[in-house]
Amino acid sequence: MPAFFLIVIALVAFYLGYKFYSRYLAEKVYALDPNFVTPAHELRDGVDFVPTHKHVLLGHHFTSVAGAAPIVGPAIAVYWGWLPALTWVVLGTIFAAGVHDFGSIVVSARNRGQNIGTLSGKVISARASTLFLLIIFFLLTLVNAVFGVVMAILFMKNPGAVIPALIVIPIAIFIGQWAYRLGRSIIIPSIVGLLILYVAIPVGQAYPIYVDGLAEAVGLSVRTTWIILIFAYTWIASRLPVWVLLQPRDYINGQQLLVALVVIFAGVLVGWDKITAPAVNDVAAGSPHWFPYLFITVACGAISGFHSMVASGTTSKQLGNETEARFVGYGGALGEGALALAAILACTAGLGAAGDWNTAYADFGAASGGALGHFVDGTGHFLSNLGIPATLGATFAAVVVITFAGTTMDTGVRLQRYILEEISELAGIKALAGRVNVLTTLAVLVPLGLALVPGGDGKGFAFGRLWTLFGTTNQLTAGLALSVIGVWVLARNRNPLAALIPLVFLLVMTTWALILNLFDFFAKGDYLLLVMDAAIFILAAWLAVEAFTAFNRERHNASQAQPAER
C-alpha cells in the first residue's frame, strides 16, 4: 500500500476530531468560559506564571510532551505490524489523549495552576494525592534520567548534531528578550532562527564536536561526560524564567517539528514509497503479544500520563485565556499523533524492501534496540526523495530528536522541582521551603544519579532495566489524571463518559500488562523488577478503588445539589 494513503486517512481523522470532538469537549464537558481569570493573570510573577500567546504556548506544551517518546514507542510497536500501531495512534489521539491533555489544563487552570497530583487530593482523596505524588516523582526521575542517557548516546553517535542543537540556545534567548522586553512579535525572528538552525546542520557535519579529550582529562567515560554536561545545562535552563529560554526555544522547536512533518510527508509523496512491513506481523516465538502490550508501548502519540504533569505543571500557568486550552491541549495531542504517524511511516516504508524490514525487525529485541536508528534512517530516506543527501537527512532527524528530548528534560527538571517542593511541604521539611536553588539541585542530582548507575547491558540501569516499567507507570499516571478529570466533570453535573471510557480501558490494559510482567520477571529471576512491578500493580488496584469511590460520591452529590465551580 502507498504510504501516502495512510497520511491522508490519519490527517483527515485528526481534522474531524479537532473540529467536532474537541468542540464537544469545550462546550459540553469542560464548559470553557472566556471571562474566567486564568492563574497566569491572577498569580502573574514573570517567572512561572506568565500569560502567553496561544501559538507560543502550543509550541511549549507540544515540544515538552513530545520528547523522543512519540517516536520511540511507535517505532517499536510496528513490530506487531503497521495496522494495530496506526489504529491505536489515531483512535488514542482523538478519544483519549485529546480528552486527557485538554482536561488536565482546564482542571489545573480552574485550581490556580496546581499540578494534577495535588488536585487529586482535592477532587478524589488525600490518599490518592499521596499515591499520585509518589508515582509522579518516580516517573519524572525515570524520564529525566533516561532522556539524559538517550541524548548522550545521540550526541556520541551524531557529533554533527552538536552545533545545531547548541545554537538554538542563544537564538532562543535573543528571541525571548525581543518578545518579552520589547513586546515585538515572535514570528519573524523565530523563522529566522529556524533558518539559522538549518544552516547550522551542514556546518555541524563539517565540524563535528567530540568530548573525548575532556572525558579523558577528567577520567570519565565519554557517555558519562555527556550526561553530566546535559544535566548541568538543565539546572541552568530550569532556573530561568520561562520567557527567557523555555518559551522561545519551544516555539522554534514547534516550528521545527512542523517543517519536519511537512518534509517527511512530502518525501513520502514524491518518492511514492510503499509500506513494506506487514499489516499484522507474524512475530517470532516468545515475543510479547500486541494485546495488551501495544497500549503500553505506544504512550506518547496515543495517550501518556506524562502529559498531565506538563499540562498541569507549566502549561496551565501560562494560559492566557481559558478558551485557548482547546487549541493548546487538544491541538498538542494531535501534533503528537502526527509525529507518531511519521515514526510509523519511517519504520515501515523508509527502511527499504520487505527483506530489509524483516532484518531490522527480526525479533522484539531488535525492534526495541534499534527504534531510534530505524526512525533516523527512514527519515533520511524520505529526505533523499527530495534530493537531500541521506546522511544530511539523518543528521536533521537526529537534531529533531535531540532538541525535543532536551526540551522535555528542561520541563521535566522544572516539574521535579515543583513536586519536590510539594512533597517537602507535605512532609513538614521547612528547611526546603522557598529554597529554589536547593530544590533545583536536588531535582537534577536525583535523576543524574540514576542515569549514572551502571548495568542494563551497557545502556545503564535506568535505560537498560528500569525503562521496562515506564509504560505501565506512565499509563497508570494517565489513568489517575483521567479519574481526576472525570470526577471533576461529574461534580459539575456534566457527562463524564469522555474521561471514563479511556480511564477504564487504560486500567484494564495496564493491569493486564502488569500481571503478565509479574510472571515474566519471576520466570527470568529478575526480583528487583518483580518487586517494583508488584508495587505498581498494588498502586493500580488502589487507584481503581479510589476512583470508584470518588465517582460514587460525586454521583450522589450531583443528584442533590450543584457544587461551587472551583
Coordinates of C-alpha atoms in Angstrom, one line a residue:
M1 CA 0.0 0.0 0.0
P2 CA 1.3 3.5 -0.8
A3 CA 2.3 5.1 2.5
F4 CA 0.8 8.4 1.4
F5 CA -2.7 6.9 1.7
L6 CA -2.1 6.4 5.4
I7 CA -1.1 10.0 5.8
V8 CA -4.4 11.1 4.2
I9 CA -6.5 8.8 6.3
A10 CA -4.9 9.8 9.6
L11 CA -4.8 13.5 9.0
V12 CA -8.5 13.6 7.9
A13 CA -9.4 11.7 11.1
F14 CA -7.3 14.2 13.2
Y15 CA -9.1 17.2 11.5
L16 CA -12.5 15.8 12.2
G17 CA -11.5 15.0 15.8
Y18 CA -10.5 18.6 16.3
K19 CA -13.4 20.2 14.5
F20 CA -16.2 18.1 16.2
Y21 CA -15.0 16.2 19.2
S22 CA -12.8 18.9 20.8
R23 CA -15.7 21.4 20.3
Y24 CA -18.0 19.0 22.1
L25 CA -15.4 18.7 25.0
A26 CA -15.0 22.5 25.1
E27 CA -18.7 23.3 25.2
K28 CA -20.4 20.3 26.9
V29 CA -17.8 18.6 29.1
Y30 CA -15.4 21.4 30.2
A31 CA -17.7 24.4 29.6
L32 CA -14.9 26.8 28.8
D33 CA -15.5 30.4 30.0
P34 CA -13.8 33.2 28.0
N35 CA -14.2 35.5 31.1
F36 CA -12.5 33.3 33.6
V37 CA -9.4 34.9 35.0
T38 CA -6.6 32.3 34.5
P39 CA -3.8 31.7 37.0
A40 CA -1.4 33.3 34.5
H41 CA -3.1 36.6 35.2
E42 CA -4.3 36.1 38.8
L43 CA -0.8 34.9 40.0
R44 CA 1.4 36.6 37.4
D45 CA 5.0 36.6 38.7
G46 CA 7.1 36.9 35.5
V47 CA 8.8 33.6 36.2
D48 CA 6.4 30.7 36.1
F49 CA 3.0 32.4 35.8
V50 CA 3.2 34.3 32.6
P51 CA 0.2 35.0 30.2
T52 CA 1.4 33.7 26.8
H53 CA 0.1 33.8 23.3
K54 CA -1.6 30.6 22.4
H55 CA 0.7 29.8 19.5
V56 CA 3.8 30.2 21.7
L57 CA 2.1 28.2 24.4
L58 CA 1.2 25.4 22.0
G59 CA 4.9 25.3 21.0
H60 CA 6.0 24.9 24.6
H61 CA 3.3 22.4 25.5
F62 CA 3.7 20.3 22.4
T63 CA 7.5 20.1 22.4
S64 CA 7.7 19.5 26.2
V65 CA 5.3 16.5 26.0
A66 CA 6.8 15.2 22.7
G67 CA 10.4 14.5 23.5
A68 CA 11.5 11.3 21.8
A69 CA 8.7 9.1 23.2
P70 CA 6.2 9.6 20.3
I71 CA 9.0 8.4 18.0
V72 CA 10.4 5.5 20.1
G73 CA 7.0 3.9 21.0
P74 CA 5.5 3.7 17.5
A75 CA 9.0 2.7 16.1
I76 CA 8.9 -0.3 18.4
A77 CA 5.2 -1.0 18.0
V78 CA 5.3 -1.6 14.3
Y79 CA 7.0 -4.9 15.2
W80 CA 3.4 -6.2 15.6
G81 CA 2.5 -4.7 12.2
W82 CA 1.6 -1.2 11.0
L83 CA -2.2 -1.7 11.3
P84 CA -2.6 -2.1 15.1
A85 CA 0.0 0.6 15.7
L86 CA -1.7 3.1 13.4
T87 CA -5.2 2.3 14.7
W88 CA -4.1 2.9 18.3
V89 CA -2.3 6.1 17.4
V90 CA -5.3 7.6 15.6
L91 CA -8.1 6.5 17.9
G92 CA -6.0 7.0 21.0
T93 CA -5.1 10.5 20.0
I94 CA -8.6 11.6 19.2
F95 CA -10.6 9.9 22.0
A96 CA -8.0 9.5 24.8
A97 CA -5.0 11.9 24.6
G98 CA -7.2 14.9 23.5
V99 CA -9.5 14.4 26.4
H100 CA -6.6 13.8 28.9
D101 CA -4.3 16.7 27.9
F102 CA -7.1 19.2 27.3
G103 CA -8.8 18.3 30.6
S104 CA -5.6 18.4 32.6
I105 CA -5.1 22.0 31.5
V106 CA -8.6 23.1 32.3
V107 CA -8.9 21.4 35.7
S108 CA -5.5 22.8 36.7
A109 CA -6.3 26.3 35.5
R110 CA -9.6 26.2 37.5
N111 CA -7.5 25.5 40.6
R112 CA -4.8 28.2 40.5
G113 CA -2.4 26.2 38.3
Q114 CA -2.0 23.3 40.8
N115 CA -0.4 20.1 39.5
I116 CA -2.5 17.0 38.9
G117 CA -1.1 15.3 42.0
T118 CA -2.2 18.0 44.3
L119 CA -5.5 18.2 42.6
S120 CA -6.2 14.6 43.2
G121 CA -6.2 15.4 46.9
K122 CA -9.0 17.9 46.4
V123 CA -11.0 16.0 43.8
I124 CA -10.6 12.4 44.9
S125 CA -9.0 11.9 48.3
A126 CA -5.9 12.7 50.3
R127 CA -4.7 9.1 49.8
A128 CA -4.9 9.5 46.1
S129 CA -2.8 12.6 46.3
T130 CA -0.1 10.7 48.2
L131 CA -0.3 7.9 45.6
F132 CA -0.1 10.4 42.7
L133 CA 2.9 12.4 44.1
L134 CA 4.9 9.2 44.6
I135 CA 4.2 8.0 41.1
I136 CA 4.9 11.4 39.6
F137 CA 8.2 11.6 41.4
F138 CA 9.3 8.2 40.2
L139 CA 8.1 8.8 36.7
L140 CA 9.9 12.2 36.4
T141 CA 13.1 10.8 37.8
L142 CA 13.0 8.0 35.3
V143 CA 12.1 10.2 32.3
N144 CA 14.8 12.8 33.1
A145 CA 17.4 10.0 33.7
V146 CA 16.6 8.1 30.5
F147 CA 16.4 11.2 28.3
G148 CA 19.8 12.3 29.6
V149 CA 21.2 8.9 28.6
V150 CA 19.4 9.0 25.2
M151 CA 20.7 12.5 24.4
A152 CA 24.2 11.5 25.4
I153 CA 24.1 8.4 23.1
L154 CA 22.7 10.5 20.3
F155 CA 25.5 13.1 20.7
M156 CA 28.1 10.3 20.7
K157 CA 26.6 8.7 17.5
N158 CA 25.9 12.0 15.8
P159 CA 28.6 14.5 16.7
G160 CA 27.5 16.6 13.7
A161 CA 24.3 17.3 15.6
V162 CA 26.0 19.1 18.5
I163 CA 26.5 22.5 16.9
P164 CA 22.8 22.8 15.6
A165 CA 21.5 21.6 18.9
L166 CA 23.6 24.2 20.8
I167 CA 22.9 27.1 18.5
V168 CA 19.2 27.0 19.4
I169 CA 20.0 28.3 22.9
P170 CA 21.4 31.8 22.1
I171 CA 18.8 32.2 19.3
A172 CA 16.0 31.4 21.8
I173 CA 17.4 33.8 24.4
F174 CA 17.6 36.6 21.9
I175 CA 14.0 36.0 20.8
G176 CA 12.9 35.9 24.4
Q177 CA 14.4 39.3 25.0
W178 CA 13.0 40.6 21.7
A179 CA 9.4 39.5 22.5
Y180 CA 9.2 40.0 26.3
R181 CA 11.3 43.1 26.8
L182 CA 10.4 44.9 23.6
G183 CA 6.9 43.5 23.1
R184 CA 7.6 42.6 19.5
S185 CA 6.1 39.7 17.5
I186 CA 8.0 36.4 17.8
I187 CA 7.0 35.1 14.4
I188 CA 9.7 36.6 12.1
P189 CA 12.7 36.2 14.4
S190 CA 11.7 32.6 15.2
I191 CA 11.6 31.9 11.4
V192 CA 15.0 33.5 11.0
G193 CA 16.2 31.4 14.0
L194 CA 14.9 28.3 12.4
L195 CA 16.7 29.1 9.2
I196 CA 19.9 29.6 11.1
L197 CA 19.4 26.2 12.8
Y198 CA 19.1 24.6 9.4
V199 CA 22.2 26.3 8.1
A200 CA 24.0 25.0 11.2
I201 CA 23.2 21.4 10.3
P202 CA 25.8 21.2 7.4
V203 CA 28.1 23.3 9.5
G204 CA 27.8 20.7 12.2
Q205 CA 28.5 17.9 9.8
A206 CA 31.7 19.8 8.7
Y207 CA 32.8 20.4 12.3
P208 CA 31.6 17.5 14.5
I209 CA 32.0 18.1 18.2
Y210 CA 33.6 15.4 20.4
V211 CA 34.2 15.4 24.2
D212 CA 36.6 12.6 24.2
G213 CA 39.5 14.9 25.2
L214 CA 37.5 16.4 28.1
A215 CA 36.4 12.9 29.2
E216 CA 40.0 11.7 29.2
A217 CA 41.2 14.8 31.1
V218 CA 38.6 14.3 33.9
G219 CA 38.9 10.5 33.9
L220 CA 35.3 9.7 32.9
S221 CA 33.8 7.8 30.0
V222 CA 32.6 9.9 27.1
R223 CA 28.9 9.0 27.8
T224 CA 29.2 9.9 31.5
T225 CA 30.8 13.2 30.5
W226 CA 27.9 14.0 28.1
I227 CA 25.4 13.1 30.7
I228 CA 26.9 15.4 33.3
L229 CA 27.1 18.3 30.8
I230 CA 23.5 17.8 29.8
F231 CA 22.3 17.8 33.4
A232 CA 24.4 20.9 34.2
Y233 CA 22.6 22.6 31.4
T234 CA 19.2 21.6 32.6
W235 CA 20.0 23.1 36.1
I236 CA 20.5 26.5 34.5
A237 CA 17.7 26.2 32.0
S238 CA 15.1 25.2 34.6
R239 CA 16.0 28.1 36.9
L240 CA 15.5 30.7 34.2
P241 CA 12.1 32.5 33.9
V242 CA 10.0 30.6 31.3
W243 CA 10.1 33.6 28.8
V244 CA 13.9 33.7 28.7
L245 CA 14.6 30.3 27.2
L246 CA 11.8 27.8 27.6
Q247 CA 9.0 29.6 25.6
P248 CA 11.1 30.9 22.6
R249 CA 13.1 27.7 22.2
D250 CA 9.9 25.6 22.4
Y251 CA 8.3 27.8 19.8
I252 CA 11.3 27.3 17.5
N253 CA 11.1 23.6 18.1
G254 CA 7.4 23.6 17.4
Q255 CA 8.1 25.2 14.0
Q256 CA 10.9 22.7 13.5
L257 CA 8.5 19.8 14.1
L258 CA 6.0 21.3 11.6
V259 CA 8.8 21.6 9.0
A260 CA 9.9 18.1 9.8
L261 CA 6.4 16.7 9.3
V262 CA 5.9 18.6 6.0
V263 CA 9.3 17.4 4.7
I264 CA 8.7 13.8 5.8
F265 CA 5.2 13.7 4.3
A266 CA 6.4 15.5 1.1
G267 CA 9.2 12.9 0.8
V268 CA 6.7 10.1 1.1
L269 CA 4.6 11.7 -1.6
V270 CA 7.4 12.4 -4.0
G271 CA 9.0 9.0 -3.6
W272 CA 5.6 7.3 -3.5
D273 CA 7.1 4.8 -1.1
K274 CA 5.1 1.7 -0.3
I275 CA 4.6 0.1 3.1
T276 CA 6.9 -2.9 3.2
A277 CA 6.0 -4.0 6.7
P278 CA 3.1 -6.5 7.1
A279 CA -0.2 -5.1 8.3
V280 CA -0.2 -7.6 11.1
N281 CA 3.2 -9.3 11.7
D282 CA 3.6 -13.0 12.5
V283 CA 6.0 -12.3 15.3
A284 CA 8.9 -14.5 16.5
A285 CA 8.1 -17.1 19.2
G286 CA 8.5 -15.8 22.7
S287 CA 7.6 -12.2 21.7
P288 CA 5.2 -10.2 23.8
H289 CA 1.6 -10.2 22.3
W290 CA 0.4 -6.9 20.9
F291 CA -2.7 -7.1 23.2
P292 CA -2.2 -5.6 25.8
Y293 CA 1.5 -4.5 25.2
L294 CA 0.7 -2.3 22.3
F295 CA -1.2 0.1 24.5
I296 CA 1.7 0.2 27.0
T297 CA 4.4 0.6 24.3
V298 CA 2.8 3.5 22.5
A299 CA 2.1 6.0 25.2
C300 CA 3.1 9.4 23.8
G301 CA 1.5 9.5 20.4
A302 CA -1.7 8.0 21.8
I303 CA -2.1 8.8 25.5
S304 CA 0.5 9.4 28.1
G305 CA 0.3 10.3 31.8
F306 CA 3.5 12.4 31.5
H307 CA 1.4 14.9 29.5
S308 CA -0.9 15.6 32.6
M309 CA 2.3 16.7 34.5
V310 CA 3.3 19.2 31.8
A311 CA -0.3 20.3 31.3
S312 CA -0.9 21.0 35.0
G313 CA 2.7 21.8 35.8
T314 CA 3.8 24.5 33.4
T315 CA 1.2 24.9 30.6
S316 CA -1.8 25.9 32.8
K317 CA 0.4 28.6 34.5
Q318 CA 0.9 30.3 31.1
L319 CA -2.7 30.0 29.7
G320 CA -3.8 33.5 28.8
N321 CA -7.5 32.7 28.2
E322 CA -9.4 29.5 29.2
T323 CA -10.8 29.0 25.7
E324 CA -7.3 28.6 24.4
A325 CA -7.0 25.3 26.3
R326 CA -8.7 23.6 23.4
F327 CA -6.2 24.8 20.9
V328 CA -3.2 24.1 23.2
G329 CA -4.3 20.8 24.8
Y330 CA -6.2 19.1 22.1
G331 CA -4.0 20.6 19.4
G332 CA -0.9 19.4 21.2
A333 CA -2.3 15.9 21.3
L334 CA -2.9 15.9 17.6
G335 CA 0.6 17.2 17.0
E336 CA 1.9 14.2 18.9
G337 CA -0.3 11.9 16.9
A338 CA 1.1 13.3 13.7
L339 CA 4.7 12.8 14.9
A340 CA 3.8 9.2 15.8
L341 CA 2.3 8.8 12.3
A342 CA 5.6 10.0 10.8
A343 CA 7.5 7.5 13.0
I344 CA 5.3 4.6 11.8
L345 CA 5.9 5.6 8.2
A346 CA 9.6 6.0 8.6
C347 CA 9.9 2.5 10.1
T348 CA 7.5 0.7 7.7
A349 CA 8.1 2.5 4.4
G350 CA 11.5 4.1 4.8
L351 CA 13.7 1.1 5.6
G352 CA 13.8 -0.4 2.1
A353 CA 12.3 -3.6 0.7
A354 CA 10.4 -6.2 2.8
G355 CA 13.6 -8.1 3.4
D356 CA 15.3 -5.1 4.9
W357 CA 12.3 -4.6 7.2
N358 CA 12.4 -8.2 8.3
T359 CA 16.0 -7.9 9.2
A360 CA 15.5 -4.7 11.1
Y361 CA 12.6 -6.2 13.0
A362 CA 13.8 -9.8 13.3
D363 CA 12.6 -10.0 16.9
F364 CA 11.3 -7.8 19.7
G365 CA 14.8 -7.1 20.9
A366 CA 15.9 -5.8 17.5
A367 CA 12.8 -3.7 17.3
S368 CA 13.4 -2.2 20.8
G369 CA 17.1 -1.7 20.5
G370 CA 17.0 -0.1 17.0
A371 CA 13.9 2.0 17.3
L372 CA 15.5 5.5 17.1
G373 CA 18.0 4.3 14.5
H374 CA 15.2 3.0 12.3
F375 CA 13.4 6.3 12.6
V376 CA 16.5 8.3 11.7
D377 CA 17.3 6.0 8.7
G378 CA 13.7 6.1 7.5
T379 CA 13.5 9.8 7.7
G380 CA 16.9 10.1 5.9
H381 CA 15.4 8.0 3.1
F382 CA 12.3 10.2 2.8
L383 CA 14.5 13.3 2.6
S384 CA 16.6 11.7 -0.1
N385 CA 13.4 11.5 -2.2
L386 CA 13.6 15.4 -2.1
G387 CA 17.2 15.5 -3.3
I388 CA 18.6 15.9 0.2
P389 CA 21.6 13.6 0.9
A390 CA 20.6 10.7 3.2
T391 CA 23.5 11.5 5.7
L392 CA 22.3 15.1 5.9
G393 CA 18.8 13.9 6.4
A394 CA 19.8 11.6 9.1
T395 CA 21.6 14.4 10.9
F396 CA 18.4 16.5 10.5
A397 CA 16.4 13.7 12.2
A398 CA 18.9 13.4 15.0
V399 CA 18.7 17.2 15.6
V400 CA 14.9 16.9 15.8
V401 CA 15.1 14.1 18.4
I402 CA 17.9 15.7 20.5
T403 CA 16.2 19.2 20.7
F404 CA 12.9 17.6 21.6
A405 CA 14.4 15.4 24.3
G406 CA 16.3 18.5 25.6
T407 CA 13.0 20.4 25.8
T408 CA 11.4 17.6 27.7
M409 CA 14.2 17.5 30.1
D410 CA 14.1 21.2 30.8
T411 CA 10.4 21.0 31.6
G412 CA 10.9 17.7 33.5
V413 CA 13.5 19.1 35.8
R414 CA 11.3 22.2 36.4
L415 CA 8.4 19.9 37.2
Q416 CA 10.5 17.8 39.5
R417 CA 11.4 20.9 41.5
Y418 CA 7.7 21.7 41.9
I419 CA 7.0 18.2 43.1
L420 CA 9.9 18.2 45.5
E421 CA 8.6 21.4 47.0
E422 CA 5.2 20.0 47.4
I423 CA 6.5 16.7 48.9
S424 CA 8.7 18.6 51.3
E425 CA 5.7 20.7 52.4
L426 CA 3.6 17.6 53.0
A427 CA 6.5 16.1 55.0
G428 CA 6.9 19.2 57.0
I429 CA 10.5 19.8 55.9
K430 CA 10.7 23.6 56.4
A431 CA 14.4 23.8 55.5
L432 CA 13.4 23.4 51.8
A433 CA 10.6 26.0 51.8
G434 CA 11.3 28.6 49.2
R435 CA 14.9 27.3 48.6
V436 CA 14.6 27.2 44.8
N437 CA 18.3 26.7 44.2
V438 CA 18.5 23.8 46.6
L439 CA 15.3 22.2 45.2
T440 CA 16.6 22.6 41.7
T441 CA 19.9 21.0 42.7
L442 CA 18.0 18.0 44.2
A443 CA 15.8 17.9 41.1
V444 CA 19.0 17.5 39.0
L445 CA 21.0 15.2 41.3
V446 CA 18.4 12.6 41.8
P447 CA 17.9 11.7 38.1
L448 CA 21.6 12.3 37.4
G449 CA 22.5 9.7 40.0
L450 CA 20.0 7.3 38.5
A451 CA 21.4 7.9 35.0
L452 CA 24.9 7.1 36.1
V453 CA 24.1 3.8 37.8
P454 CA 25.8 1.1 35.7
G455 CA 24.0 -2.0 34.3
G456 CA 21.4 -2.8 31.7
D457 CA 23.7 -4.3 29.0
G458 CA 25.8 -1.2 28.8
K459 CA 22.8 1.2 28.5
G460 CA 22.8 2.0 32.2
F461 CA 20.5 0.8 34.9
A462 CA 17.8 3.4 34.2
F463 CA 17.6 2.9 30.4
G464 CA 18.6 -0.7 30.3
R465 CA 16.4 -2.1 33.1
L466 CA 14.0 0.4 34.8
W467 CA 12.7 1.7 31.5
T468 CA 10.9 -1.6 31.2
L469 CA 8.5 -0.2 33.9
F470 CA 7.9 3.1 32.2
G471 CA 5.0 2.1 30.0
T472 CA 2.9 0.7 32.8
T473 CA 3.8 3.5 35.2
N474 CA 3.1 6.2 32.6
Q475 CA -0.3 4.7 31.7
L476 CA -1.2 4.3 35.4
T477 CA -0.5 8.1 35.7
A478 CA -2.7 8.8 32.7
G479 CA -5.5 6.7 34.5
L480 CA -5.0 8.8 37.6
A481 CA -5.3 12.1 35.6
L482 CA -8.4 10.8 33.8
S483 CA -10.0 9.9 37.2
V484 CA -9.4 13.4 38.4
I485 CA -10.8 14.9 35.3
G486 CA -13.9 12.6 35.3
V487 CA -14.7 13.2 38.9
W488 CA -14.3 17.0 38.4
V489 CA -16.6 16.9 35.4
L490 CA -19.2 14.8 37.2
A491 CA -19.1 17.1 40.2
R492 CA -20.4 19.8 37.9
N493 CA -23.4 17.7 36.7
R494 CA -21.8 17.1 33.3
N495 CA -21.4 13.8 31.4
P496 CA -18.1 12.2 32.4
L497 CA -18.1 9.4 29.8
A498 CA -15.5 11.2 27.7
A499 CA -13.0 10.6 30.5
L500 CA -14.5 7.5 32.0
I501 CA -14.2 5.3 28.8
P502 CA -10.5 5.8 28.2
L503 CA -9.9 5.5 32.0
V504 CA -11.5 2.1 32.2
F505 CA -9.7 1.0 29.0
L506 CA -6.3 2.1 30.4
L507 CA -6.9 0.5 33.7
V508 CA -7.7 -2.9 32.1
M509 CA -4.7 -2.8 29.7
T510 CA -2.3 -1.6 32.4
T511 CA -3.4 -4.2 34.9
W512 CA -3.3 -6.9 32.4
A513 CA 0.3 -5.9 31.3
L514 CA 1.4 -5.7 34.9
I515 CA 0.2 -9.2 35.6
L516 CA 2.0 -10.6 32.5
N517 CA 5.1 -8.8 33.6
L518 CA 5.0 -10.3 37.0
F519 CA 5.1 -13.8 35.5
D520 CA 7.8 -12.7 33.1
F521 CA 10.1 -11.2 35.7
F522 CA 9.6 -14.2 38.0
A523 CA 10.5 -16.6 35.2
K524 CA 13.7 -14.6 34.4
G525 CA 14.6 -14.3 38.1
D526 CA 14.6 -10.5 38.0
Y527 CA 13.4 -10.0 41.5
L528 CA 14.1 -6.3 41.6
L529 CA 11.7 -5.6 38.7
L530 CA 9.3 -8.2 40.1
V531 CA 9.0 -6.3 43.4
M532 CA 8.7 -2.9 41.6
D533 CA 6.1 -4.3 39.2
A534 CA 4.1 -5.7 42.1
A535 CA 4.2 -2.3 43.8
I536 CA 2.9 -0.7 40.7
F537 CA 0.2 -3.3 40.5
I538 CA -0.9 -2.6 44.0
L539 CA -1.0 1.2 43.2
A540 CA -3.1 0.4 40.2
A541 CA -5.6 -1.5 42.3
W542 CA -5.6 1.3 44.8
L543 CA -6.3 3.7 42.1
A544 CA -9.3 1.7 40.9
V545 CA -10.8 1.7 44.4
E546 CA -10.2 5.4 45.0
A547 CA -11.6 6.4 41.6
F548 CA -14.7 4.2 42.0
T549 CA -15.4 5.6 45.5
A550 CA -15.0 9.2 44.3
F551 CA -17.2 8.7 41.3
N552 CA -19.9 7.2 43.5
R553 CA -19.6 10.0 46.0
E554 CA -19.9 12.7 43.3
R555 CA -22.7 10.9 41.5
H556 CA -24.7 11.0 44.8
N557 CA -23.7 14.7 45.4
A558 CA -24.5 15.8 41.9
S559 CA -28.0 14.3 42.2
Q560 CA -28.7 16.6 45.1
A561 CA -27.0 19.9 44.6
Q562 CA -24.9 22.0 42.1
P563 CA -21.4 22.4 43.8
A564 CA -19.4 25.5 43.6
E565 CA -17.3 26.0 40.5
R566 CA -13.8 25.6 42.0

